[in-house]
Short mmCIF file of C-alpha atoms (C1' of nucleotides) in Angstrom, two decimals:
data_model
loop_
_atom_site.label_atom_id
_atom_site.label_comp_id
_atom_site.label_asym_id
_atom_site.label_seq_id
_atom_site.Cartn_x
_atom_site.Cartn_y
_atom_site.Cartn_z
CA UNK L 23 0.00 0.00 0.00
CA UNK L 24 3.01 2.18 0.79
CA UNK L 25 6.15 2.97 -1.20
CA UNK L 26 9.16 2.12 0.29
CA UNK L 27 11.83 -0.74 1.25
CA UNK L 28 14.42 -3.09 -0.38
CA UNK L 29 18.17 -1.52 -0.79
CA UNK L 30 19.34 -3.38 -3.40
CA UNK L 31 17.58 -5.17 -7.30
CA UNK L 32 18.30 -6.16 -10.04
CA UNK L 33 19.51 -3.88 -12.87
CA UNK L 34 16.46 -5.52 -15.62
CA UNK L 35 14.20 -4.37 -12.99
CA UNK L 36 14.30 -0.83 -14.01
CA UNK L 37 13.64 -1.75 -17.50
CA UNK L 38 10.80 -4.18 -16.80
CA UNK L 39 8.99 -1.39 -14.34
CA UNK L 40 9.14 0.63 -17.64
CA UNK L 41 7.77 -2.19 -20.26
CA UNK L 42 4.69 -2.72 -17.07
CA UNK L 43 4.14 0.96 -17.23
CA UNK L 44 3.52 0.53 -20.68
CA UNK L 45 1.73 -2.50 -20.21
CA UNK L 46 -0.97 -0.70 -18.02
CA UNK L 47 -1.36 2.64 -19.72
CA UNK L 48 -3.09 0.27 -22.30
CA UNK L 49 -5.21 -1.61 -19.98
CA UNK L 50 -6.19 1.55 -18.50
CA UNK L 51 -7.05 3.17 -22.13
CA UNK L 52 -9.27 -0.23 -22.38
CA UNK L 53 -11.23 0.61 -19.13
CA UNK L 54 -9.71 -2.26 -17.50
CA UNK L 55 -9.26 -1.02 -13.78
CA UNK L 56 -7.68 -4.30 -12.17
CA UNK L 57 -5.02 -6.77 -13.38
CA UNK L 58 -3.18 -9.44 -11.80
CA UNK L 59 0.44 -10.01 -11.75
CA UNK L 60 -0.34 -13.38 -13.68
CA UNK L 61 -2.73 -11.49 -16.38
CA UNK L 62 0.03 -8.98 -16.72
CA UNK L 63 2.79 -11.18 -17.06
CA UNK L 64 0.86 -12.87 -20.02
CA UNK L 65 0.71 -9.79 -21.60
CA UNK L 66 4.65 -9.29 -21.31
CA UNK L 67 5.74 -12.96 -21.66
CA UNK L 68 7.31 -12.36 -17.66
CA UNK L 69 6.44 -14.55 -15.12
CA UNK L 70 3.86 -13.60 -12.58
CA UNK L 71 6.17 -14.53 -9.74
CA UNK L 72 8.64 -11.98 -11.61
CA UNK L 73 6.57 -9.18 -11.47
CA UNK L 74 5.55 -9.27 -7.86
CA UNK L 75 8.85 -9.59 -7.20
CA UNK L 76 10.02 -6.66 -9.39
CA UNK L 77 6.96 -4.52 -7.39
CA UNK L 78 8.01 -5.51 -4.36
CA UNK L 79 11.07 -3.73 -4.08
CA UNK L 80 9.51 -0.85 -3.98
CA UNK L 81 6.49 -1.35 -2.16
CA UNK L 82 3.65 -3.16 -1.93
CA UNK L 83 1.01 -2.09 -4.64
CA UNK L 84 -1.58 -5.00 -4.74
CA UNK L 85 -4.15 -6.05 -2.97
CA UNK L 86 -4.34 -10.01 -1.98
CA UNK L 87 -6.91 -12.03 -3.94
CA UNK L 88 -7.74 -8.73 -5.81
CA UNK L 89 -4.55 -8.08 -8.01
CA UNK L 90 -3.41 -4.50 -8.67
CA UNK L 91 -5.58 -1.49 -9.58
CA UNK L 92 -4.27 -0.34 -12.47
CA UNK L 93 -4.45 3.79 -12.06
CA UNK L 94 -2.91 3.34 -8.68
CA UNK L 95 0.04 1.47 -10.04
CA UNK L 96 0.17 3.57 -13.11
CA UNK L 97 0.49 6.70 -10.32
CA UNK L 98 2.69 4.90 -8.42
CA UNK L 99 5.01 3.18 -11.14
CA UNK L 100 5.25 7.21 -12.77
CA UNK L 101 6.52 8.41 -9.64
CA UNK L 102 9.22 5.51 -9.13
CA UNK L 103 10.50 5.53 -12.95
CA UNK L 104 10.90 10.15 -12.19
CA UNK L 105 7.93 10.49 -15.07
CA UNK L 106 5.73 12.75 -12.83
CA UNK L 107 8.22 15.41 -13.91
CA UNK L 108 9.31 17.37 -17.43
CA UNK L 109 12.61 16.47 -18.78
CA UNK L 110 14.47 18.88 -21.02
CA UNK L 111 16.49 17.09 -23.31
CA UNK L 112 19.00 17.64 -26.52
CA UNK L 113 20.15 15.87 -29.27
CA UNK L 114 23.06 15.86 -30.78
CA UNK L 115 23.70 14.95 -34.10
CA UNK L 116 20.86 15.85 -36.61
CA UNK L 117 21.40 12.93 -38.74
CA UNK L 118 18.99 9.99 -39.64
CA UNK L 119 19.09 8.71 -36.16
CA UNK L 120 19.07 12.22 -34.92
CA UNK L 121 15.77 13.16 -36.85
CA UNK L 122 14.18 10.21 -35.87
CA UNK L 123 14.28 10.30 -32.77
CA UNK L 124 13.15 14.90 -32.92
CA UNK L 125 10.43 12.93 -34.65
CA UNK L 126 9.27 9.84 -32.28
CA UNK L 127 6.71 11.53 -30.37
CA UNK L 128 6.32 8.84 -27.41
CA UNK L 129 9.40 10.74 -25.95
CA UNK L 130 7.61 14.46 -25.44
CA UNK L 131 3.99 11.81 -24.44
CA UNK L 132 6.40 10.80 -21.63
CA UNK L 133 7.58 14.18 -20.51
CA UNK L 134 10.69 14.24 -22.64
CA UNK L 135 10.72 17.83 -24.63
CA UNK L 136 13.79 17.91 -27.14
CA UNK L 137 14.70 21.57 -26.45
CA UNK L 138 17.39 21.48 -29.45
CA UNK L 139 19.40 19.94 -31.79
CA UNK L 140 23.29 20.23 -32.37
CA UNK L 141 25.05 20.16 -35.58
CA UNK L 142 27.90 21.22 -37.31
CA UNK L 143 25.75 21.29 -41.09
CA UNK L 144 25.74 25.08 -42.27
CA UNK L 145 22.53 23.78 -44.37
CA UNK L 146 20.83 21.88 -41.07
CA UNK L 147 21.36 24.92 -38.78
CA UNK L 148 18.48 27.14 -38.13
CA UNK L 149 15.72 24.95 -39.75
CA UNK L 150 13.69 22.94 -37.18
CA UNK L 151 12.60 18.98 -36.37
CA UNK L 152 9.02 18.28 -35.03
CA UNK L 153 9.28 22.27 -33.71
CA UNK L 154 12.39 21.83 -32.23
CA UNK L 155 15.65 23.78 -33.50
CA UNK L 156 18.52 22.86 -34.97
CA UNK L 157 21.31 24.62 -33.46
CA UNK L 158 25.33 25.09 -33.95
CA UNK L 159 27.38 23.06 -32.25
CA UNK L 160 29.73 25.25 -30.89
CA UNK L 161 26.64 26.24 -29.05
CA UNK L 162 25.64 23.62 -26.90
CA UNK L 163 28.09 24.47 -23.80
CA UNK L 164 26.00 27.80 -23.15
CA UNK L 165 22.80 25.74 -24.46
CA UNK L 166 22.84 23.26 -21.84
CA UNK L 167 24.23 25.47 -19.09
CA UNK L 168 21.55 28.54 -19.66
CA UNK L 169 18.66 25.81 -19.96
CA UNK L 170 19.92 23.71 -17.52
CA UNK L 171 19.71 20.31 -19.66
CA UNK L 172 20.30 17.18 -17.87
CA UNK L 173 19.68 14.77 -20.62
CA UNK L 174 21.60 14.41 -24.46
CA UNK L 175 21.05 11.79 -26.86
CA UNK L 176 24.05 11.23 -29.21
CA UNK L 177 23.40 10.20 -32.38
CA UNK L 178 26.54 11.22 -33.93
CA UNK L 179 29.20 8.94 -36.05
CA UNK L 180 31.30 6.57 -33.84
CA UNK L 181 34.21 8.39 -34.41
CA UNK L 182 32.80 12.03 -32.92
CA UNK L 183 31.39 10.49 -29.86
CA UNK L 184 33.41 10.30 -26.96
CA UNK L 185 34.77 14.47 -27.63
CA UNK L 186 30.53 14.84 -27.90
CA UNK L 187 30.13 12.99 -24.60
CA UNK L 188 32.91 14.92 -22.89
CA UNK L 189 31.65 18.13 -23.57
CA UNK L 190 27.89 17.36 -22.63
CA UNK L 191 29.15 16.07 -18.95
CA UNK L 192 31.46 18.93 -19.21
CA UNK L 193 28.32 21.57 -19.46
CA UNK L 194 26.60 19.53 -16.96
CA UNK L 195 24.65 16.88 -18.88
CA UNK L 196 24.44 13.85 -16.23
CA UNK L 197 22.41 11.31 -18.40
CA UNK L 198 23.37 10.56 -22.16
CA UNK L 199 21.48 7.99 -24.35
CA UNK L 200 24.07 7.17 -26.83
CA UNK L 201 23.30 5.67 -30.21
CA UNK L 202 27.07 5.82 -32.00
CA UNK L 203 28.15 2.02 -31.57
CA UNK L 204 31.37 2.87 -29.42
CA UNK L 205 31.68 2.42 -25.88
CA UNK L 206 32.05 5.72 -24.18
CA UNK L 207 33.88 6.18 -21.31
CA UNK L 208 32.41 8.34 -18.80
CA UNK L 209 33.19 9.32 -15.81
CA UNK L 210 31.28 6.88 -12.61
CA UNK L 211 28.39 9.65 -11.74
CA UNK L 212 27.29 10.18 -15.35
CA UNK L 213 24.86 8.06 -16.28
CA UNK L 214 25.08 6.43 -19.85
CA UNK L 215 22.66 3.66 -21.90
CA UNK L 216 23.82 2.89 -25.33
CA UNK L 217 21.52 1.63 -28.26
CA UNK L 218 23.41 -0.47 -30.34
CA UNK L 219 21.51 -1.08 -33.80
CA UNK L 220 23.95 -3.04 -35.25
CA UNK L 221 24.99 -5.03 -32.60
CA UNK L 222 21.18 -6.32 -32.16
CA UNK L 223 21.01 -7.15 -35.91
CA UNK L 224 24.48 -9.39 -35.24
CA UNK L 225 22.79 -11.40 -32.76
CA UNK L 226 19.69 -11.91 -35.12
CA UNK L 227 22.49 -13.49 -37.63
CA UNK L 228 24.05 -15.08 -34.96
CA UNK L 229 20.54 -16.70 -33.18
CA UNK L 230 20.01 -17.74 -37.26
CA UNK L 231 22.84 -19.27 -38.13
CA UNK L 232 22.88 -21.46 -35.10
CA UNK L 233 20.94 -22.25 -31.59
CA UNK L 234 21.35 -21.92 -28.64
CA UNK L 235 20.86 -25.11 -27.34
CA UNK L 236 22.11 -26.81 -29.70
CA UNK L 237 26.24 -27.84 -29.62
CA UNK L 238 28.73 -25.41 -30.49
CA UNK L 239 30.86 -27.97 -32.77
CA UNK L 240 32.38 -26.88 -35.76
CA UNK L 241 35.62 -27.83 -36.68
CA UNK L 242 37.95 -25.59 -38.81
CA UNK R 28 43.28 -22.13 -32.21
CA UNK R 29 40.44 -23.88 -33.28
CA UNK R 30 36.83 -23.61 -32.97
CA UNK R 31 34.83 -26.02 -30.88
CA UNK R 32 33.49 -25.93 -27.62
CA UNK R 33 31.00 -25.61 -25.04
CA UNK R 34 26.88 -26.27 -24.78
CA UNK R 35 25.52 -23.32 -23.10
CA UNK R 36 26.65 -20.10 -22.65
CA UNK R 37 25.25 -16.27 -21.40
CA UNK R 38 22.72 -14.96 -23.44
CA UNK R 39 24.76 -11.79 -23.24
CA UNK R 40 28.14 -13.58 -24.50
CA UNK R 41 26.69 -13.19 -27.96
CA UNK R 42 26.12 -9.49 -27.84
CA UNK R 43 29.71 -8.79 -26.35
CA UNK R 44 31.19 -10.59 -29.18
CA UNK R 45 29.85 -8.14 -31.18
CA UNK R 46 31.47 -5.55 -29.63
CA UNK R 47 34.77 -7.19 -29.63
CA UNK R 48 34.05 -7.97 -33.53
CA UNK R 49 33.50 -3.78 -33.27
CA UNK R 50 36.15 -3.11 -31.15
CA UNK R 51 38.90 -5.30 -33.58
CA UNK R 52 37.98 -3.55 -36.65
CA UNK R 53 39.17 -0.92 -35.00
CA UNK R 54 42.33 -1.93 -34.10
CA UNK R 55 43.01 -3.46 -37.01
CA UNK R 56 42.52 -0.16 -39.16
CA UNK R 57 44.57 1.25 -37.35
CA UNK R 58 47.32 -1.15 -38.16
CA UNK R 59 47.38 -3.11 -34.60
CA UNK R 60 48.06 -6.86 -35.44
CA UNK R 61 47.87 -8.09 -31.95
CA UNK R 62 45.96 -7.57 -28.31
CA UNK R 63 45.36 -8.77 -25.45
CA UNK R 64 42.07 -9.55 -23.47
CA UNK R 65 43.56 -7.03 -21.03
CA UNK R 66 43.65 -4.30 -23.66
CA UNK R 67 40.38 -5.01 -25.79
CA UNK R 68 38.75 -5.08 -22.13
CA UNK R 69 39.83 -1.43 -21.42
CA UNK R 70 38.66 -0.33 -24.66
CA UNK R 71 35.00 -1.92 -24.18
CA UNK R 72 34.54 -1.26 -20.21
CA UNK R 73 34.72 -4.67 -20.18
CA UNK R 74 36.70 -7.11 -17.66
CA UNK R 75 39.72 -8.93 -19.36
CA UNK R 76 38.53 -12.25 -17.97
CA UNK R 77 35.31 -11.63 -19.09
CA UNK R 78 36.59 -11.29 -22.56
CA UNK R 79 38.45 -14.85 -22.34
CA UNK R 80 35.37 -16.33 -20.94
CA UNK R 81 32.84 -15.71 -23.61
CA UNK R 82 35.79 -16.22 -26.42
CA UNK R 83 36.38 -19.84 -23.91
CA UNK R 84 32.71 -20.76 -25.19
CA UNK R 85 33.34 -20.93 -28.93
CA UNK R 86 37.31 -21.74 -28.96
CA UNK R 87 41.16 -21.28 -28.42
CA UNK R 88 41.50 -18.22 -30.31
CA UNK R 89 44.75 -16.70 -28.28
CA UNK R 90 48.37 -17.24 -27.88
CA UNK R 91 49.89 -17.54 -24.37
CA UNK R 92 51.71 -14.65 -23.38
CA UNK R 93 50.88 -13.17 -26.26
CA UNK R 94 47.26 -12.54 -26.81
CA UNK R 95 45.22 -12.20 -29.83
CA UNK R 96 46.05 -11.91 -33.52
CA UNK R 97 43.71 -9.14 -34.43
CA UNK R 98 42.74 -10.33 -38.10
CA UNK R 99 42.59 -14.37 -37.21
CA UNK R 100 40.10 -13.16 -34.48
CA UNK R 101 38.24 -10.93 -36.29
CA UNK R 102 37.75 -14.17 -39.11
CA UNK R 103 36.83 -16.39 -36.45
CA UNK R 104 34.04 -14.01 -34.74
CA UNK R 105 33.26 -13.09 -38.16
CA UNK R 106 32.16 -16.58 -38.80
CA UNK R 107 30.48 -17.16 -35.25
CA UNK R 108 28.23 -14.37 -35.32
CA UNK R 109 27.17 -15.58 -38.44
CA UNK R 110 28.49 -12.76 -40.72
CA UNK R 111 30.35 -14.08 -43.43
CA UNK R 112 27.11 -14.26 -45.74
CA UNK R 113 24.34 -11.80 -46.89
CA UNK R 114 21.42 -11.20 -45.09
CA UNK R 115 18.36 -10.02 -47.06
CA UNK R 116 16.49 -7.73 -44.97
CA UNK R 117 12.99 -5.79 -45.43
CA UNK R 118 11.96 -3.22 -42.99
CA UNK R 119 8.44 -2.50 -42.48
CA UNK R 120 7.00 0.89 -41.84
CA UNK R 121 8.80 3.61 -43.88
CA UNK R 122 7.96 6.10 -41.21
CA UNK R 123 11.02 7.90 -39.33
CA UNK R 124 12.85 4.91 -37.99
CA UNK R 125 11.90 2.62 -40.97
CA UNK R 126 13.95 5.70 -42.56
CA UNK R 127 16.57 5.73 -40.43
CA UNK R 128 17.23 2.34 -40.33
CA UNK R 129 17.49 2.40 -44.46
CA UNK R 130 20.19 5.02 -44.11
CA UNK R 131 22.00 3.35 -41.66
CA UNK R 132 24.78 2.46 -43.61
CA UNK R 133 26.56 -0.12 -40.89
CA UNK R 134 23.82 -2.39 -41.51
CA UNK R 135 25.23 -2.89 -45.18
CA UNK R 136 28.83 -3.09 -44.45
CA UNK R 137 28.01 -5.72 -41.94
CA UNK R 138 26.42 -7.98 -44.95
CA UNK R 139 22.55 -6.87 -44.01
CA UNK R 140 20.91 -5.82 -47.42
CA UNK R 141 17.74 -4.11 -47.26
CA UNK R 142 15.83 -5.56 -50.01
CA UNK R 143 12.65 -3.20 -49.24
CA UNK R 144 11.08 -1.36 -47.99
CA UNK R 145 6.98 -1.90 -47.04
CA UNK R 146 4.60 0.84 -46.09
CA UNK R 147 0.68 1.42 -47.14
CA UNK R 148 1.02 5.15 -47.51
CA UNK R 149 0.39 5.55 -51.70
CA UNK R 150 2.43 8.92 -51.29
CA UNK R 151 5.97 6.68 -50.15
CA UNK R 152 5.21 3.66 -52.15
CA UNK R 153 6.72 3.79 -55.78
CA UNK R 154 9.89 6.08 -54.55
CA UNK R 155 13.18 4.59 -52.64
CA UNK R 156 14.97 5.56 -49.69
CA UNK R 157 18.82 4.99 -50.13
CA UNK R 158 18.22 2.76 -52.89
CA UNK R 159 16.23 0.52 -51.60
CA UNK R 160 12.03 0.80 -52.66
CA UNK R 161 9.25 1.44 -51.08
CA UNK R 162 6.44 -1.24 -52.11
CA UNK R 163 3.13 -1.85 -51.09
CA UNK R 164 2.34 -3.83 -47.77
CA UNK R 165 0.01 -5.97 -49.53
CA UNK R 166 3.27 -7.44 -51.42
CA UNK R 167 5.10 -8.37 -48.58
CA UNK R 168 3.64 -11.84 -48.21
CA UNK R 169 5.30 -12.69 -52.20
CA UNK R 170 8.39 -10.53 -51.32
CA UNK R 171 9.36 -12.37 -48.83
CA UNK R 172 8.32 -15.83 -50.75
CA UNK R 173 10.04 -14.67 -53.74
CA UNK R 174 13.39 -13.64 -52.54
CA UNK R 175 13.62 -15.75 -49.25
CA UNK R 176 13.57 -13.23 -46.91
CA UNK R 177 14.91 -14.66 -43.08
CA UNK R 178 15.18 -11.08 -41.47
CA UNK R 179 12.90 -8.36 -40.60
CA UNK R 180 12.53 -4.92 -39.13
CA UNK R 181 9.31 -3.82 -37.65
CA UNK R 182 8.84 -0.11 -37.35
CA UNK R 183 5.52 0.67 -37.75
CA UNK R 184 3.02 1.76 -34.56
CA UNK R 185 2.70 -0.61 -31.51
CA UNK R 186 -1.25 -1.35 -32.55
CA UNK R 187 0.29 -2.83 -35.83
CA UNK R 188 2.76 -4.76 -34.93
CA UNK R 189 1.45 -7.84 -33.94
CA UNK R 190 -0.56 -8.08 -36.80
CA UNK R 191 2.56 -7.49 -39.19
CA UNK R 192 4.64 -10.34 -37.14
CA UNK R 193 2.03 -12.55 -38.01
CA UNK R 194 1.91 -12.09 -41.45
CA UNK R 195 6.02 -11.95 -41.52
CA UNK R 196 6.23 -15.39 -39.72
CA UNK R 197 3.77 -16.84 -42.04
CA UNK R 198 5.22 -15.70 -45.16
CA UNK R 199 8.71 -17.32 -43.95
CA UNK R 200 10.88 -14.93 -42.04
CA UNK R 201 12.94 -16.31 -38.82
CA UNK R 202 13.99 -13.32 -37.53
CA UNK R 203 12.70 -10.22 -36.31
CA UNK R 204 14.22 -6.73 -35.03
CA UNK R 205 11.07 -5.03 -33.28
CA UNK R 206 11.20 -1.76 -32.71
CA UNK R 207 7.61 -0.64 -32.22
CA UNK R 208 7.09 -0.26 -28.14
CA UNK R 209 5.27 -3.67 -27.85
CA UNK R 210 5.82 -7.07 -26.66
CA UNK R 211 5.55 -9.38 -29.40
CA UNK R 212 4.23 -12.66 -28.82
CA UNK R 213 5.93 -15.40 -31.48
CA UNK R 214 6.33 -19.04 -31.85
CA UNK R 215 9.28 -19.84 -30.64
CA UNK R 216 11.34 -20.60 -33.24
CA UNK R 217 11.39 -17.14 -34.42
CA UNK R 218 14.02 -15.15 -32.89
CA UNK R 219 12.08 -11.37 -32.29
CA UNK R 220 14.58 -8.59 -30.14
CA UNK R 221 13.31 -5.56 -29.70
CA UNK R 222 14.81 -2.27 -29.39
CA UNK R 223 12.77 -0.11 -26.87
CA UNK R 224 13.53 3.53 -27.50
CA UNK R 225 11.19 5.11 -24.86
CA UNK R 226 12.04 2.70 -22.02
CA UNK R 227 15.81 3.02 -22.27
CA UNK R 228 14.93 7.22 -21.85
CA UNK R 229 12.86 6.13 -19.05
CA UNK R 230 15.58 4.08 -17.15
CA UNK R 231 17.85 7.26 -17.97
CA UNK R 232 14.91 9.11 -15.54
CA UNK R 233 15.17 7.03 -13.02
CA UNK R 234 18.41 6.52 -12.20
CA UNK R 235 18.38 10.39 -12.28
CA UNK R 236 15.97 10.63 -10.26
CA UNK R 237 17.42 8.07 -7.17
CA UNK R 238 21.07 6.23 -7.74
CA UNK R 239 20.51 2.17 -7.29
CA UNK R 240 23.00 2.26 -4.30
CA UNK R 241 20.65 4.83 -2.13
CA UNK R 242 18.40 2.81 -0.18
CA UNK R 243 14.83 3.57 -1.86
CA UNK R 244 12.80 5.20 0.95
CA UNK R 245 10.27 7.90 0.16
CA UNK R 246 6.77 7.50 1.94
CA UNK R 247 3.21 7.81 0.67
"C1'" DC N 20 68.75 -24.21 -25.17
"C1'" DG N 21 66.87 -23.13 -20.66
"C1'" DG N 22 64.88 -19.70 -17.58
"C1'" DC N 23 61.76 -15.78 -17.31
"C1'" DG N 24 58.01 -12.78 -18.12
"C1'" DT N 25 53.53 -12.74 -19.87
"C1'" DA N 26 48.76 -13.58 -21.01
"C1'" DT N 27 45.91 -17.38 -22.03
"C1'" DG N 28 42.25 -20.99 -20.87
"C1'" DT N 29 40.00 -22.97 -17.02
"C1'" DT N 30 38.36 -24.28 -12.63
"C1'" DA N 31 36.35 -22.86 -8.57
"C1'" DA N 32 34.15 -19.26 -5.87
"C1'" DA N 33 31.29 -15.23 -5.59
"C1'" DA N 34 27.63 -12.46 -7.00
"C1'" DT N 35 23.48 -11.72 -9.14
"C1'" DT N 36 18.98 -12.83 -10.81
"C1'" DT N 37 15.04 -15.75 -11.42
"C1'" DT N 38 11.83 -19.11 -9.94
"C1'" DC N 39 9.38 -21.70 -6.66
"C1'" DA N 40 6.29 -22.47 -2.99
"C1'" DC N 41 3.40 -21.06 0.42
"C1'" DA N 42 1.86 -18.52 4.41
"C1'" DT N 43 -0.72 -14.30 4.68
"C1'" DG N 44 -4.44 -11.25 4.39
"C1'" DG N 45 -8.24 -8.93 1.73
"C1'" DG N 46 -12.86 -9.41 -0.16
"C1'" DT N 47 -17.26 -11.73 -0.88
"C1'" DG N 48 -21.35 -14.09 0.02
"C1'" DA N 49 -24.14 -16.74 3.00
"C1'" DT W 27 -19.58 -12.65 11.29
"C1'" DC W 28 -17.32 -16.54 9.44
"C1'" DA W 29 -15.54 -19.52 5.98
"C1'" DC W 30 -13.74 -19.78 1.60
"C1'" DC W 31 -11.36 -18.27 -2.45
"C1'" DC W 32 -7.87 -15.92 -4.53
"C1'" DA W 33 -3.66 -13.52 -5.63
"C1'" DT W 34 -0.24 -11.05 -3.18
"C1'" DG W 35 4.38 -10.55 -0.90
"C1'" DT W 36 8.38 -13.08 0.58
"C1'" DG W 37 11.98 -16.22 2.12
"C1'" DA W 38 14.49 -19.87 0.47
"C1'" DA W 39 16.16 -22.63 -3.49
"C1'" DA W 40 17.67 -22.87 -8.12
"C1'" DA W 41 19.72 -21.05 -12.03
"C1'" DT W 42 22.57 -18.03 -14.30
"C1'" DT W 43 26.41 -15.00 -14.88
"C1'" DT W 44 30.58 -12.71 -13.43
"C1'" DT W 45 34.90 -12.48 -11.12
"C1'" DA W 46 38.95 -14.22 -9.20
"C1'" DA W 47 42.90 -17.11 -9.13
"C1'" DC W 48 46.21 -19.89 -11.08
"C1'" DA W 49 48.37 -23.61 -13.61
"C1'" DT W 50 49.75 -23.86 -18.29
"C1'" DA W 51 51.97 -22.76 -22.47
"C1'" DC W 52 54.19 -19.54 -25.66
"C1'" DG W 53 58.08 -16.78 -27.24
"C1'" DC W 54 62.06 -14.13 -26.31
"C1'" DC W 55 66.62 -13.24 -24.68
"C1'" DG W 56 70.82 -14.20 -23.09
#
DNA sequence: CGGCGTATGTTAAAATTTTCACATGGGTGA
DNA sequence: TCACCCATGTGAAAATTTTAACATACGCCG
């Protein structure tokens, strides 16, 4: 009934309190005001013993023989995941991946507002994505600092990406979602997710070309 | 020095050789013949015994006291990940990330060829987006058929993309790369990862909101 | 050609994460 | 109010994954 509790979870935990979230915003559109752990979890392929679990680090949401009421949790999981709140966020790198993501509109639906965009293309500069701006690079340091941005997403070529990432923490950017495949290296109280497109797409081939299960035996 | 090797292994082994696969191109344009799991582990974030683990799994790729050969390694992952063929890819949705992921070159220099592109907007269908073309949805079905398509790329809404997995799976393909925010539910021998923009942001949120070592204790 | 420094491959231990199993408590209906 | 049903929350077990530690083997140098 109460948040609070555990000290310590898993790291997927974070990411399956998000895919939940999800998970209930559409039950709720559907008028659906109760769900169990075990209808939920058959909605997510995750086992109902999973998600209690998951919950139950941070408090205890459900009712017993009832199951969870849905806006409660929805209220409750928004607070835990820091979506009760606006974040300002830039992009840098007004590329395909750039542009794509200006344009995916479930980020400003969560609270995520793409104040600008950062690039070095004279022809790029001073146009706009999805009404947000594209800006100079040599910009961003008094960008971030004047609108006191917290949150970048890099989508800049591999090569460009650690001197991008070093500048953002630099200005004060303490959360980067980084789409250039390279590992950056960040100092420990930045935070830092990395997409990697192609690397998913390799384990497709990978999954394809053999199983899992099966022996690992070829000879060369 | 040869391959061989061991029945089970971390499902996040496979993804980590693809960033040592990443990680040795690298080195080897730039003329370095030789490195050890000590120094490819620096590079990546990634513990050196780590990197001799997952590499354990598949073979005896190394020299003792010596380390790696760059290019022998690079052939050998190559060949485990499952990237010494073409892939024929179609994407689905020609939308912004359908887009993107067209003109993302690395997919192509990896071996992934987007064959096409499917969408059922009349104003996209008949044009091309970095050479590949934009055909009707309602083609997909002898597409696939027709060229034995294994791989696909789902970027069209989350209300739509169940319905499309269907219809991929049942014209043939093995493979899927999901990107709408949904989970997709799949006989199991179809391999479906997804790539979840929004809940990666989200994770971002939280940890910016709390840090996982701070005991979580805020009251209702 | 033998000893030495080095980095692998591997085995065993530690840490983390998931799953199981069930006691617990809320709600409902008689 | 009481008995019964149901699904939660949890503590303990199982499974998975990472880390540590080290014996082993390779190549170089004197």
């Amino acid at each position: 009934m109460a948040r609070r509790k555990k000290y310590k979870f898993p790291k997927t935990t974070i990411e399956r309190l998000s895919y939940y979230f999800r998970a209930l915003e559409d039950l709720s559109k559907r008028g659906i005001d109760t769900v169990s752990s075990e209808a939920l979890g058959g909605k997510l392929n995750i086992k109902s013993s999973q998600i209690r679990k998951d919950l139950s680090y941070f408090g205890d949401f459900g009712k017993r023989g009832m199951g969870y009421d849905v806006k409660y949790l929805l209220k409750e999981l928004k607070y835990i995941l820091g979506l009760d709140r606006e974040w300002s966020v830039v992009i840098v790198g007004a590329g395909h991946i750039g542009a794509a993501m200006a344009n995916y509109d479930s980020f400003r639906k969560r609270g995520f507002n793409i104040a600008a965009i950062f690039d070095n293309d004279e022809k790029k500069i001073g146009k706009e994505i999805n009404g947000s701006p594209i800006l100079p690079y040599d910009n961003i340091d008094d960008f971030v600092k004047q609108n006191k941005i917290e949150m970048a997403i890099i989508a800049v070529p591999a090569a460009a990406a650690q001197a991008v990432a070093d500048k953002l923490v630099e200005s004060g950017v303490t959360a980067i979602l980084n789409f250039a495949p390279v590992a950056v290296q960040l100092d420990e109280n930045v935070r830092c997710l990395s997409v990697d497109l192609t690397t998913k797409l390799e384990a497709l081939a990978y999954y394809m070309s053999y199983s899992q299960d099966k022996l690992w035996k070829i000879y060369s």
